[in-house]
Amino acid sequence: MRISISGMMCAGCVATVEDALKAVPGVTDASVSFADHSASIAGDVEPDAVIQAVADAGYQAALMTGLDDGSEREAEQQREYRNLMKKSALAAAAGVPLMLAGWFGWLPELSQPGGRLVWLVIAVVVAAVMFLSGRQYYVGAWKNFKRHNANMDTLIALGTGAAWIYSILVVLFPNIVPSFSRHAYFEAAVLILAFINFGSALEIKVRGKTSQAIKRLIGLQPKTARVLRDGVETDVPVEEVGLDETIRVRPGEKIPVDGEVIDGEGVVDESMLTGEPVPAGKRQGDSVVAGTINQSGSFLFRSTRIGKDTTLARIVEMVRDAQSSKPPMQRLVDRIAAVFVPAVLIIAIITALIWFNFGPQPKFSFMLVTAMTVLVIACPCALGLATPISIMAGVGKAAELGALIRNGEAMQQAAKLDTIVFDKTGTLTEGKPSLGEIHLLPSAPDGDEKDLLTIAASLEAGSEHPLAAAIVQAAKDRGIEPKPVEDFETIPGHGVTAKIDAGQCALDGIAGRGYCPGGRNAGACREIRRHTHYPGGGRQGRGSARIVRRHPGRIRRHDQGAA
């Protein structure tokens, strides 16, 4: 089970939420990721019990289901990002003028006539700004205090609250501190909130970027499917597709769910799954996978896996699990973060006492400034974010490139690798085909290689097949211009036929596979087939192209290899 968690402000919250989840009866393991504010729960437990446990700990949670659960969270993150930027701008608009006025001596002294009134107005304005731009921190600190916890909210509330309380006491009761300590720190309180809100907004931005790989994977699935119901084809949302339904896929469309072809033929680009740049021909009985693209042809297929059971959904879930997994380094960081805030509070108190007892005058000012500095700069966010953000970025980038990493521990161990052995002889490629070499039959005239490539490029110029692009590019690289063709015809899963210089030509396996189109080139194709054979009596190697050319009175066959 996966849930989305809101309200976590720092890495110290991770331990609090994990402890709350593990205390739920039936939960065998729980892992909380601060990087994407989610949790993975293992065990036999009801979602409501898990969500209630998170709520009792002072946070909010929602169950994550399906492929589209990231879209709503992304929209929420964007709203939160804009909200934090507005709060940061508000705090900066109040703090920067106050800071400049203090530097240039534009503000009156407390002892001057009307000076105290000016500072009281400033105190009220600053308090309003602190409430509007930092309310979430004070509310969070109070909730944690009631639960005997402490996190980043506690540090911010204490730091900014101490600055404001000290300043208002100086304004109202200036005689309680020496004259050289009578300084207000209102600008520090609001500027701290400006920087904290700005940093939180940047954190949300970073989290959004690390989830781009998931968004791209989810984007592979179309939103609708063309389902055949009661003899009528109807477009319905992909979520409404049921098992054993008949679905139509037309040229250029993405396959919505996993299934098995029951009628028709097509050429499907399965590179998102297999990494192979060459599309696979699909006919009756073949399986198709959600997210792959039907390049040509049209077919009907029966849905066999839908929703969370599709191959694409399982890939997305695997990537999510890997992104939220914790390597040994992250588990160590979480243990440190769990005691980080209490340790910072103790250090701040010790710092204040040291300055009060051993520091120079004005002791009160130095004591406040140093303690407040310790509280504010010791936020554990960077500590808690560094490792999970790195894992999310690494796993996500690998998924974009077609490599699925099962967990973060594998990534940590990969840093120690110095040798990698691939048991994939001949199949590690650049991801796109290119022309390797050309083979001519012994019966072909000498010096006919250029002529052969000219015919191949002319035939393939009108094709969208990846091998066609490789052949056309090879011809361009050698300065060969394709010739005009007539009666061009594409046979899905087989090849093309056309007339070049009044001669009939066929490329790829149309003739050799015993298949001929039923159109205007059928007669020429059958005649060519009678004169075509394969070396050794078998099928040629994958990734090769065969060209057969028929002129009046003579038929010639050429072989062309593409690697």
PDB file of N, CA and C in Angstrom, residues 214-306:
ATOM      1  N   ILE A 214       8.385   9.409 -13.694  1.00  0.00           N
ATOM      2  CA  ILE A 214       7.094   8.780 -13.426  1.00  0.00           C
ATOM      3  C   ILE A 214       6.021   9.394 -14.317  1.00  0.00           C
ATOM      4  N   LYS A 215       6.043  10.704 -14.459  1.00  0.00           N
ATOM      5  CA  LYS A 215       5.036  11.375 -15.285  1.00  0.00           C
ATOM      6  C   LYS A 215       5.135  10.911 -16.729  1.00  0.00           C
ATOM      7  N   ARG A 216       6.376  10.759 -17.213  1.00  0.00           N
ATOM      8  CA  ARG A 216       6.537  10.313 -18.605  1.00  0.00           C
ATOM      9  C   ARG A 216       6.053   8.880 -18.784  1.00  0.00           C
ATOM     10  N   LEU A 217       6.321   8.032 -17.796  1.00  0.00           N
ATOM     11  CA  LEU A 217       5.837   6.652 -17.894  1.00  0.00           C
ATOM     12  C   LEU A 217       4.317   6.605 -17.885  1.00  0.00           C
ATOM     13  N   ILE A 218       3.704   7.381 -16.993  1.00  0.00           N
ATOM     14  CA  ILE A 218       2.244   7.418 -16.934  1.00  0.00           C
ATOM     15  C   ILE A 218       1.675   7.968 -18.232  1.00  0.00           C
ATOM     16  N   GLY A 219       2.389   8.944 -18.827  1.00  0.00           N
ATOM     17  CA  GLY A 219       1.935   9.552 -20.073  1.00  0.00           C
ATOM     18  C   GLY A 219       1.932   8.604 -21.254  1.00  0.00           C
ATOM     19  N   LEU A 220       2.591   7.444 -21.109  1.00  0.00           N
ATOM     20  CA  LEU A 220       2.597   6.475 -22.205  1.00  0.00           C
ATOM     21  C   LEU A 220       1.216   5.852 -22.423  1.00  0.00           C
ATOM     22  N   GLN A 221       0.413   5.821 -21.373  1.00  0.00           N
ATOM     23  CA  GLN A 221      -0.914   5.212 -21.508  1.00  0.00           C
ATOM     24  C   GLN A 221      -1.914   6.238 -22.033  1.00  0.00           C
ATOM     25  N   PRO A 222      -2.668   5.914 -23.072  1.00  0.00           N
ATOM     26  CA  PRO A 222      -3.675   6.854 -23.574  1.00  0.00           C
ATOM     27  C   PRO A 222      -4.804   7.035 -22.569  1.00  0.00           C
ATOM     28  N   LYS A 223      -5.515   8.132 -22.696  1.00  0.00           N
ATOM     29  CA  LYS A 223      -6.608   8.429 -21.772  1.00  0.00           C
ATOM     30  C   LYS A 223      -7.889   7.680 -22.133  1.00  0.00           C
ATOM     31  N   THR A 224      -8.029   7.316 -23.410  1.00  0.00           N
ATOM     32  CA  THR A 224      -9.260   6.651 -23.849  1.00  0.00           C
ATOM     33  C   THR A 224      -8.926   5.388 -24.632  1.00  0.00           C
ATOM     34  N   ALA A 225      -9.916   4.541 -24.797  1.00  0.00           N
ATOM     35  CA  ALA A 225      -9.790   3.318 -25.598  1.00  0.00           C
ATOM     36  C   ALA A 225     -11.026   3.188 -26.481  1.00  0.00           C
ATOM     37  N   ARG A 226     -10.847   2.669 -27.691  1.00  0.00           N
ATOM     38  CA  ARG A 226     -11.973   2.477 -28.619  1.00  0.00           C
ATOM     39  C   ARG A 226     -12.477   1.046 -28.457  1.00  0.00           C
ATOM     40  N   VAL A 227     -13.563   0.901 -27.701  1.00  0.00           N
ATOM     41  CA  VAL A 227     -14.076  -0.413 -27.316  1.00  0.00           C
ATOM     42  C   VAL A 227     -15.251  -0.782 -28.213  1.00  0.00           C
ATOM     43  N   LEU A 228     -15.277  -2.057 -28.615  1.00  0.00           N
ATOM     44  CA  LEU A 228     -16.368  -2.577 -29.438  1.00  0.00           C
ATOM     45  C   LEU A 228     -17.410  -3.200 -28.516  1.00  0.00           C
ATOM     46  N   ARG A 229     -18.580  -2.520 -28.401  1.00  0.00           N
ATOM     47  CA  ARG A 229     -19.657  -2.997 -27.538  1.00  0.00           C
ATOM     48  C   ARG A 229     -20.949  -3.062 -28.342  1.00  0.00           C
ATOM     49  N   ASP A 230     -21.550  -4.238 -28.349  1.00  0.00           N
ATOM     50  CA  ASP A 230     -22.810  -4.450 -29.092  1.00  0.00           C
ATOM     51  C   ASP A 230     -22.653  -4.080 -30.561  1.00  0.00           C
ATOM     52  N   GLY A 231     -21.475  -4.387 -31.120  1.00  0.00           N
ATOM     53  CA  GLY A 231     -21.231  -4.134 -32.529  1.00  0.00           C
ATOM     54  C   GLY A 231     -20.918  -2.692 -32.864  1.00  0.00           C
ATOM     55  N   VAL A 232     -20.824  -1.818 -31.852  1.00  0.00           N
ATOM     56  CA  VAL A 232     -20.555  -0.394 -32.082  1.00  0.00           C
ATOM     57  C   VAL A 232     -19.253  -0.016 -31.402  1.00  0.00           C
ATOM     58  N   GLU A 233     -18.363   0.673 -32.145  1.00  0.00           N
ATOM     59  CA  GLU A 233     -17.098   1.148 -31.586  1.00  0.00           C
ATOM     60  C   GLU A 233     -17.329   2.475 -30.856  1.00  0.00           C
ATOM     61  N   THR A 234     -16.926   2.513 -29.577  1.00  0.00           N
ATOM     62  CA  THR A 234     -17.155   3.687 -28.742  1.00  0.00           C
ATOM     63  C   THR A 234     -15.884   4.038 -27.993  1.00  0.00           C
ATOM     64  N   ASP A 235     -15.543   5.328 -27.950  1.00  0.00           N
ATOM     65  CA  ASP A 235     -14.408   5.798 -27.172  1.00  0.00           C
ATOM     66  C   ASP A 235     -14.833   5.961 -25.718  1.00  0.00           C
ATOM     67  N   VAL A 236     -14.125   5.267 -24.816  1.00  0.00           N
ATOM     68  CA  VAL A 236     -14.437   5.342 -23.387  1.00  0.00           C
ATOM     69  C   VAL A 236     -13.145   5.617 -22.629  1.00  0.00           C
ATOM     70  N   PRO A 237     -13.227   6.214 -21.428  1.00  0.00           N
ATOM     71  CA  PRO A 237     -12.023   6.396 -20.604  1.00  0.00           C
ATOM     72  C   PRO A 237     -11.362   5.054 -20.330  1.00  0.00           C
ATOM     73  N   VAL A 238     -10.041   5.044 -20.318  1.00  0.00           N
ATOM     74  CA  VAL A 238      -9.309   3.783 -20.169  1.00  0.00           C
ATOM     75  C   VAL A 238      -9.633   3.117 -18.827  1.00  0.00           C
ATOM     76  N   GLU A 239     -10.040   3.921 -17.821  1.00  0.00           N
ATOM     77  CA  GLU A 239     -10.385   3.339 -16.519  1.00  0.00           C
ATOM     78  C   GLU A 239     -11.648   2.484 -16.591  1.00  0.00           C
ATOM     79  N   GLU A 240     -12.485   2.707 -17.617  1.00  0.00           N
ATOM     80  CA  GLU A 240     -13.740   1.971 -17.739  1.00  0.00           C
ATOM     81  C   GLU A 240     -13.612   0.708 -18.584  1.00  0.00           C
ATOM     82  N   VAL A 241     -12.436   0.430 -19.101  1.00  0.00           N
ATOM     83  CA  VAL A 241     -12.227  -0.782 -19.896  1.00  0.00           C
ATOM     84  C   VAL A 241     -12.218  -1.990 -18.963  1.00  0.00           C
ATOM     85  N   GLY A 242     -13.010  -3.019 -19.306  1.00  0.00           N
ATOM     86  CA  GLY A 242     -13.066  -4.223 -18.490  1.00  0.00           C
ATOM     87  C   GLY A 242     -12.275  -5.358 -19.099  1.00  0.00           C
ATOM     88  N   LEU A 243     -12.210  -6.466 -18.383  1.00  0.00           N
ATOM     89  CA  LEU A 243     -11.525  -7.648 -18.885  1.00  0.00           C
ATOM     90  C   LEU A 243     -12.333  -8.287 -20.019  1.00  0.00           C
ATOM     91  N   ASP A 244     -11.609  -8.883 -20.965  1.00  0.00           N
ATOM     92  CA  ASP A 244     -12.205  -9.610 -22.093  1.00  0.00           C
ATOM     93  C   ASP A 244     -13.034  -8.714 -23.000  1.00  0.00           C
ATOM     94  N   GLU A 245     -12.789  -7.422 -22.984  1.00  0.00           N
ATOM     95  CA  GLU A 245     -13.457  -6.526 -23.923  1.00  0.00           C
ATOM     96  C   GLU A 245     -12.670  -6.473 -25.220  1.00  0.00           C
ATOM     97  N   THR A 246     -13.378  -6.207 -26.320  1.00  0.00           N
ATOM     98  CA  THR A 246     -12.743  -6.106 -27.630  1.00  0.00           C
ATOM     99  C   THR A 246     -12.424  -4.644 -27.922  1.00  0.00           C
ATOM    100  N   ILE A 247     -11.163  -4.381 -28.254  1.00  0.00           N
ATOM    101  CA  ILE A 247     -10.694  -3.004 -28.425  1.00  0.00           C
ATOM    102  C   ILE A 247     -10.076  -2.858 -29.807  1.00  0.00           C
ATOM    103  N   ARG A 248     -10.386  -1.765 -30.469  1.00  0.00           N
ATOM    104  CA  ARG A 248      -9.842  -1.451 -31.790  1.00  0.00           C
ATOM    105  C   ARG A 248      -8.644  -0.516 -31.640  1.00  0.00           C
ATOM    106  N   VAL A 249      -7.556  -0.828 -32.351  1.00  0.00           N
ATOM    107  CA  VAL A 249      -6.381   0.038 -32.395  1.00  0.00           C
ATOM    108  C   VAL A 249      -6.106   0.393 -33.847  1.00  0.00           C
ATOM    109  N   ARG A 250      -6.055   1.686 -34.122  1.00  0.00           N
ATOM    110  CA  ARG A 250      -5.812   2.170 -35.482  1.00  0.00           C
ATOM    111  C   ARG A 250      -4.369   2.630 -35.633  1.00  0.00           C
ATOM    112  N   PRO A 251      -3.929   2.877 -36.864  1.00  0.00           N
ATOM    113  CA  PRO A 251      -2.534   3.305 -37.082  1.00  0.00           C
ATOM    114  C   PRO A 251      -2.203   4.578 -36.299  1.00  0.00           C
ATOM    115  N   GLY A 252      -1.046   4.578 -35.641  1.00  0.00           N
ATOM    116  CA  GLY A 252      -0.584   5.739 -34.892  1.00  0.00           C
ATOM    117  C   GLY A 252      -1.110   5.833 -33.484  1.00  0.00           C
ATOM    118  N   GLU A 253      -1.991   4.929 -33.057  1.00  0.00           N
ATOM    119  CA  GLU A 253      -2.571   4.996 -31.723  1.00  0.00           C
ATOM    120  C   GLU A 253      -1.761   4.182 -30.721  1.00  0.00           C
ATOM    121  N   LYS A 254      -1.830   4.610 -29.455  1.00  0.00           N
ATOM    122  CA  LYS A 254      -1.218   3.847 -28.370  1.00  0.00           C
ATOM    123  C   LYS A 254      -2.179   2.765 -27.897  1.00  0.00           C
ATOM    124  N   ILE A 255      -1.623   1.652 -27.505  1.00  0.00           N
ATOM    125  CA  ILE A 255      -2.430   0.543 -27.014  1.00  0.00           C
ATOM    126  C   ILE A 255      -2.803   0.834 -25.563  1.00  0.00           C
ATOM    127  N   PRO A 256      -4.100   0.822 -25.219  1.00  0.00           N
ATOM    128  CA  PRO A 256      -4.524   1.291 -23.884  1.00  0.00           C
ATOM    129  C   PRO A 256      -4.295   0.306 -22.748  1.00  0.00           C
ATOM    130  N   VAL A 257      -4.474  -1.009 -23.000  1.00  0.00           N
ATOM    131  CA  VAL A 257      -4.304  -2.018 -21.954  1.00  0.00           C
ATOM    132  C   VAL A 257      -3.605  -3.228 -22.569  1.00  0.00           C
ATOM    133  N   ASP A 258      -3.169  -4.148 -21.720  1.00  0.00           N
ATOM    134  CA  ASP A 258      -2.557  -5.387 -22.210  1.00  0.00           C
ATOM    135  C   ASP A 258      -3.641  -6.284 -22.813  1.00  0.00           C
ATOM    136  N   GLY A 259      -3.250  -7.043 -23.846  1.00  0.00           N
ATOM    137  CA  GLY A 259      -4.239  -7.924 -24.445  1.00  0.00           C
ATOM    138  C   GLY A 259      -3.641  -8.864 -25.474  1.00  0.00           C
ATOM    139  N   GLU A 260      -4.554  -9.517 -26.227  1.00  0.00           N
ATOM    140  CA  GLU A 260      -4.165 -10.489 -27.248  1.00  0.00           C
ATOM    141  C   GLU A 260      -4.922 -10.187 -28.536  1.00  0.00           C
ATOM    142  N   VAL A 261      -4.174 -10.139 -29.646  1.00  0.00           N
ATOM    143  CA  VAL A 261      -4.769  -9.803 -30.936  1.00  0.00           C
ATOM    144  C   VAL A 261      -5.709 -10.926 -31.358  1.00  0.00           C
ATOM    145  N   ILE A 262      -6.923 -10.541 -31.768  1.00  0.00           N
ATOM    146  CA  ILE A 262      -7.904 -11.537 -32.210  1.00  0.00           C
ATOM    147  C   ILE A 262      -8.279 -11.361 -33.686  1.00  0.00           C
ATOM    148  N   ASP A 263      -7.956 -10.197 -34.272  1.00  0.00           N
ATOM    149  CA  ASP A 263      -8.285  -9.995 -35.678  1.00  0.00           C
ATOM    150  C   ASP A 263      -7.453  -8.833 -36.211  1.00  0.00           C
ATOM    151  N   GLY A 264      -6.985  -8.978 -37.471  1.00  0.00           N
ATOM    152  CA  GLY A 264      -6.205  -7.925 -38.100  1.00  0.00           C
ATOM    153  C   GLY A 264      -4.720  -8.077 -37.844  1.00  0.00           C
ATOM    154  N   GLU A 265      -3.945  -7.138 -38.413  1.00  0.00           N
ATOM    155  CA  GLU A 265      -2.498  -7.138 -38.265  1.00  0.00           C
ATOM    156  C   GLU A 265      -2.007  -5.709 -38.071  1.00  0.00           C
ATOM    157  N   GLY A 266      -0.852  -5.591 -37.454  1.00  0.00           N
ATOM    158  CA  GLY A 266      -0.253  -4.278 -37.245  1.00  0.00           C
ATOM    159  C   GLY A 266       1.232  -4.400 -36.974  1.00  0.00           C
ATOM    160  N   VAL A 267       1.909  -3.259 -37.000  1.00  0.00           N
ATOM    161  CA  VAL A 267       3.332  -3.184 -36.667  1.00  0.00           C
ATOM    162  C   VAL A 267       3.445  -2.286 -35.445  1.00  0.00           C
ATOM    163  N   VAL A 268       3.903  -2.835 -34.315  1.00  0.00           N
ATOM    164  CA  VAL A 268       3.860  -2.147 -33.028  1.00  0.00           C
ATOM    165  C   VAL A 268       5.264  -1.803 -32.563  1.00  0.00           C
ATOM    166  N   ASP A 269       5.455  -0.544 -32.180  1.00  0.00           N
ATOM    167  CA  ASP A 269       6.710  -0.076 -31.591  1.00  0.00           C
ATOM    168  C   ASP A 269       6.693  -0.419 -30.109  1.00  0.00           C
ATOM    169  N   GLU A 270       7.508  -1.398 -29.713  1.00  0.00           N
ATOM    170  CA  GLU A 270       7.572  -1.840 -28.323  1.00  0.00           C
ATOM    171  C   GLU A 270       8.852  -1.403 -27.638  1.00  0.00           C
ATOM    172  N   SER A 271       9.484  -0.345 -28.148  1.00  0.00           N
ATOM    173  CA  SER A 271      10.778   0.082 -27.614  1.00  0.00           C
ATOM    174  C   SER A 271      10.675   0.512 -26.150  1.00  0.00           C
ATOM    175  N   MET A 272       9.532   1.035 -25.721  1.00  0.00           N
ATOM    176  CA  MET A 272       9.386   1.437 -24.322  1.00  0.00           C
ATOM    177  C   MET A 272       9.496   0.262 -23.368  1.00  0.00           C
ATOM    178  N   LEU A 273       9.251  -0.950 -23.887  1.00  0.00           N
ATOM    179  CA  LEU A 273       9.295  -2.148 -23.061  1.00  0.00           C
ATOM    180  C   LEU A 273      10.557  -2.966 -23.301  1.00  0.00           C
ATOM    181  N   THR A 274      10.886  -3.170 -24.567  1.00  0.00           N
ATOM    182  CA  THR A 274      11.998  -4.054 -24.911  1.00  0.00           C
ATOM    183  C   THR A 274      13.294  -3.316 -25.215  1.00  0.00           C
ATOM    184  N   GLY A 275      13.190  -2.026 -25.557  1.00  0.00           N
ATOM    185  CA  GLY A 275      14.373  -1.291 -25.974  1.00  0.00           C
ATOM    186  C   GLY A 275      14.744  -1.503 -27.423  1.00  0.00           C
ATOM    187  N   GLU A 276      14.019  -2.406 -28.109  1.00  0.00           N
ATOM    188  CA  GLU A 276      14.313  -2.690 -29.503  1.00  0.00           C
ATOM    189  C   GLU A 276      13.758  -1.579 -30.394  1.00  0.00           C
ATOM    190  N   PRO A 277      14.605  -0.984 -31.251  1.00  0.00           N
ATOM    191  CA  PRO A 277      14.115   0.100 -32.111  1.00  0.00           C
ATOM    192  C   PRO A 277      13.266  -0.384 -33.276  1.00  0.00           C
ATOM    193  N   VAL A 278      13.358  -1.668 -33.597  1.00  0.00           N
ATOM    194  CA  VAL A 278      12.623  -2.205 -34.739  1.00  0.00           C
ATOM    195  C   VAL A 278      11.237  -2.666 -34.281  1.00  0.00           C
ATOM    196  N   PRO A 279      10.164  -2.147 -34.865  1.00  0.00           N
ATOM    197  CA  PRO A 279       8.814  -2.552 -34.464  1.00  0.00           C
ATOM    198  C   PRO A 279       8.569  -4.042 -34.719  1.00  0.00           C
ATOM    199  N   ALA A 280       7.642  -4.589 -33.958  1.00  0.00           N
ATOM    200  CA  ALA A 280       7.310  -6.007 -34.071  1.00  0.00           C
ATOM    201  C   ALA A 280       5.965  -6.173 -34.768  1.00  0.00           C
ATOM    202  N   GLY A 281       5.909  -7.091 -35.703  1.00  0.00           N
ATOM    203  CA  GLY A 281       4.653  -7.392 -36.368  1.00  0.00           C
ATOM    204  C   GLY A 281       3.705  -8.138 -35.442  1.00  0.00           C
ATOM    205  N   LYS A 282       2.434  -7.762 -35.450  1.00  0.00           N
ATOM    206  CA  LYS A 282       1.435  -8.389 -34.582  1.00  0.00           C
ATOM    207  C   LYS A 282       0.295  -8.929 -35.438  1.00  0.00           C
ATOM    208  N   ARG A 283      -0.069 -10.165 -35.166  1.00  0.00           N
ATOM    209  CA  ARG A 283      -1.208 -10.786 -35.841  1.00  0.00           C
ATOM    210  C   ARG A 283      -1.973 -11.623 -34.831  1.00  0.00           C
ATOM    211  N   GLN A 284      -2.967 -12.342 -35.285  1.00  0.00           N
ATOM    212  CA  GLN A 284      -3.841 -13.084 -34.378  1.00  0.00           C
ATOM    213  C   GLN A 284      -3.047 -13.997 -33.447  1.00  0.00           C
ATOM    214  N   GLY A 285      -3.350 -13.893 -32.152  1.00  0.00           N
ATOM    215  CA  GLY A 285      -2.688 -14.715 -31.147  1.00  0.00           C
ATOM    216  C   GLY A 285      -1.517 -14.039 -30.467  1.00  0.00           C
ATOM    217  N   ASP A 286      -0.990 -12.962 -31.051  1.00  0.00           N
ATOM    218  CA  ASP A 286       0.137 -12.253 -30.447  1.00  0.00           C
ATOM    219  C   ASP A 286      -0.350 -11.360 -29.308  1.00  0.00           C
ATOM    220  N   SER A 287       0.513 -11.153 -28.320  1.00  0.00           N
ATOM    221  CA  SER A 287       0.170 -10.282 -27.189  1.00  0.00           C
ATOM    222  C   SER A 287       0.618  -8.859 -27.462  1.00  0.00           C
ATOM    223  N   VAL A 288      -0.125  -7.912 -26.923  1.00  0.00           N
ATOM    224  CA  VAL A 288       0.214  -6.492 -27.021  1.00  0.00           C
ATOM    225  C   VAL A 288       0.215  -5.901 -25.614  1.00  0.00           C
ATOM    226  N   VAL A 289       1.007  -4.822 -25.448  1.00  0.00           N
ATOM    227  CA  VAL A 289       1.246  -4.256 -24.120  1.00  0.00           C
ATOM    228  C   VAL A 289       0.806  -2.798 -24.093  1.00  0.00           C
ATOM    229  N   ALA A 290       0.178  -2.391 -23.003  1.00  0.00           N
ATOM    230  CA  ALA A 290      -0.263  -1.007 -22.841  1.00  0.00           C
ATOM    231  C   ALA A 290       0.913  -0.048 -22.946  1.00  0.00           C
ATOM    232  N   GLY A 291       0.704   1.059 -23.653  1.00  0.00           N
ATOM    233  CA  GLY A 291       1.733   2.079 -23.788  1.00  0.00           C
ATOM    234  C   GLY A 291       2.553   1.970 -25.049  1.00  0.00           C
ATOM    235  N   THR A 292       2.510   0.795 -25.726  1.00  0.00           N
ATOM    236  CA  THR A 292       3.213   0.649 -26.994  1.00  0.00           C
ATOM    237  C   THR A 292       2.395   1.284 -28.115  1.00  0.00           C
ATOM    238  N   ILE A 293       3.033   1.565 -29.247  1.00  0.00           N
ATOM    239  CA  ILE A 293       2.408   2.341 -30.318  1.00  0.00           C
ATOM    240  C   ILE A 293       2.239   1.492 -31.560  1.00  0.00           C
ATOM    241  N   ASN A 294       1.030   1.465 -32.079  1.00  0.00           N
ATOM    242  CA  ASN A 294       0.754   0.780 -33.334  1.00  0.00           C
ATOM    243  C   ASN A 294       1.130   1.710 -34.491  1.00  0.00           C
ATOM    244  N   GLN A 295       2.209   1.385 -35.195  1.00  0.00           N
ATOM    245  CA  GLN A 295       2.700   2.274 -36.231  1.00  0.00           C
ATOM    246  C   GLN A 295       1.890   2.172 -37.516  1.00  0.00           C
ATOM    247  N   SER A 296       1.500   0.978 -37.880  1.00  0.00           N
ATOM    248  CA  SER A 296       0.730   0.815 -39.107  1.00  0.00           C
ATOM    249  C   SER A 296      -0.170  -0.402 -38.975  1.00  0.00           C
ATOM    250  N   GLY A 297      -1.215  -0.433 -39.795  1.00  0.00           N
ATOM    251  CA  GLY A 297      -2.181  -1.525 -39.728  1.00  0.00           C
ATOM    252  C   GLY A 297      -3.225  -1.251 -38.660  1.00  0.00           C
ATOM    253  N   SER A 298      -4.282  -2.034 -38.690  1.00  0.00           N
ATOM    254  CA  SER A 298      -5.354  -1.912 -37.707  1.00  0.00           C
ATOM    255  C   SER A 298      -5.755  -3.301 -37.248  1.00  0.00           C
ATOM    256  N   PHE A 299      -6.034  -3.439 -35.951  1.00  0.00           N
ATOM    257  CA  PHE A 299      -6.393  -4.760 -35.450  1.00  0.00           C
ATOM    258  C   PHE A 299      -7.312  -4.626 -34.238  1.00  0.00           C
ATOM    259  N   LEU A 300      -7.974  -5.742 -33.937  1.00  0.00           N
ATOM    260  CA  LEU A 300      -8.790  -5.859 -32.738  1.00  0.00           C
ATOM    261  C   LEU A 300      -8.057  -6.751 -31.747  1.00  0.00           C
ATOM    262  N   PHE A 301      -8.110  -6.394 -30.470  1.00  0.00           N
ATOM    263  CA  PHE A 301      -7.506  -7.274 -29.470  1.00  0.00           C
ATOM    264  C   PHE A 301      -8.419  -7.381 -28.255  1.00  0.00           C
ATOM    265  N   ARG A 302      -8.245  -8.473 -27.532  1.00  0.00           N
ATOM    266  CA  ARG A 302      -9.034  -8.744 -26.332  1.00  0.00           C
ATOM    267  C   ARG A 302      -8.215  -8.358 -25.111  1.00  0.00           C
ATOM    268  N   SER A 303      -8.802  -7.548 -24.225  1.00  0.00           N
ATOM    269  CA  SER A 303      -8.081  -7.085 -23.027  1.00  0.00           C
ATOM    270  C   SER A 303      -7.903  -8.235 -22.046  1.00  0.00           C
ATOM    271  N   THR A 304      -6.685  -8.417 -21.581  1.00  0.00           N
ATOM    272  CA  THR A 304      -6.375  -9.489 -20.633  1.00  0.00           C
ATOM    273  C   THR A 304      -5.899  -8.959 -19.283  1.00  0.00           C
ATOM    274  N   ARG A 305      -5.321  -7.744 -19.269  1.00  0.00           N
ATOM    275  CA  ARG A 305      -4.897  -7.117 -18.004  1.00  0.00           C
ATOM    276  C   ARG A 305      -5.239  -5.636 -18.067  1.00  0.00           C
ATOM    277  N   ILE A 306      -5.859  -5.128 -17.022  1.00  0.00           N
ATOM    278  CA  ILE A 306      -6.313  -3.740 -17.016  1.00  0.00           C
ATOM    279  C   ILE A 306      -5.878  -3.073 -15.709  1.00  0.00           C
TER     280      ILE A 306
END
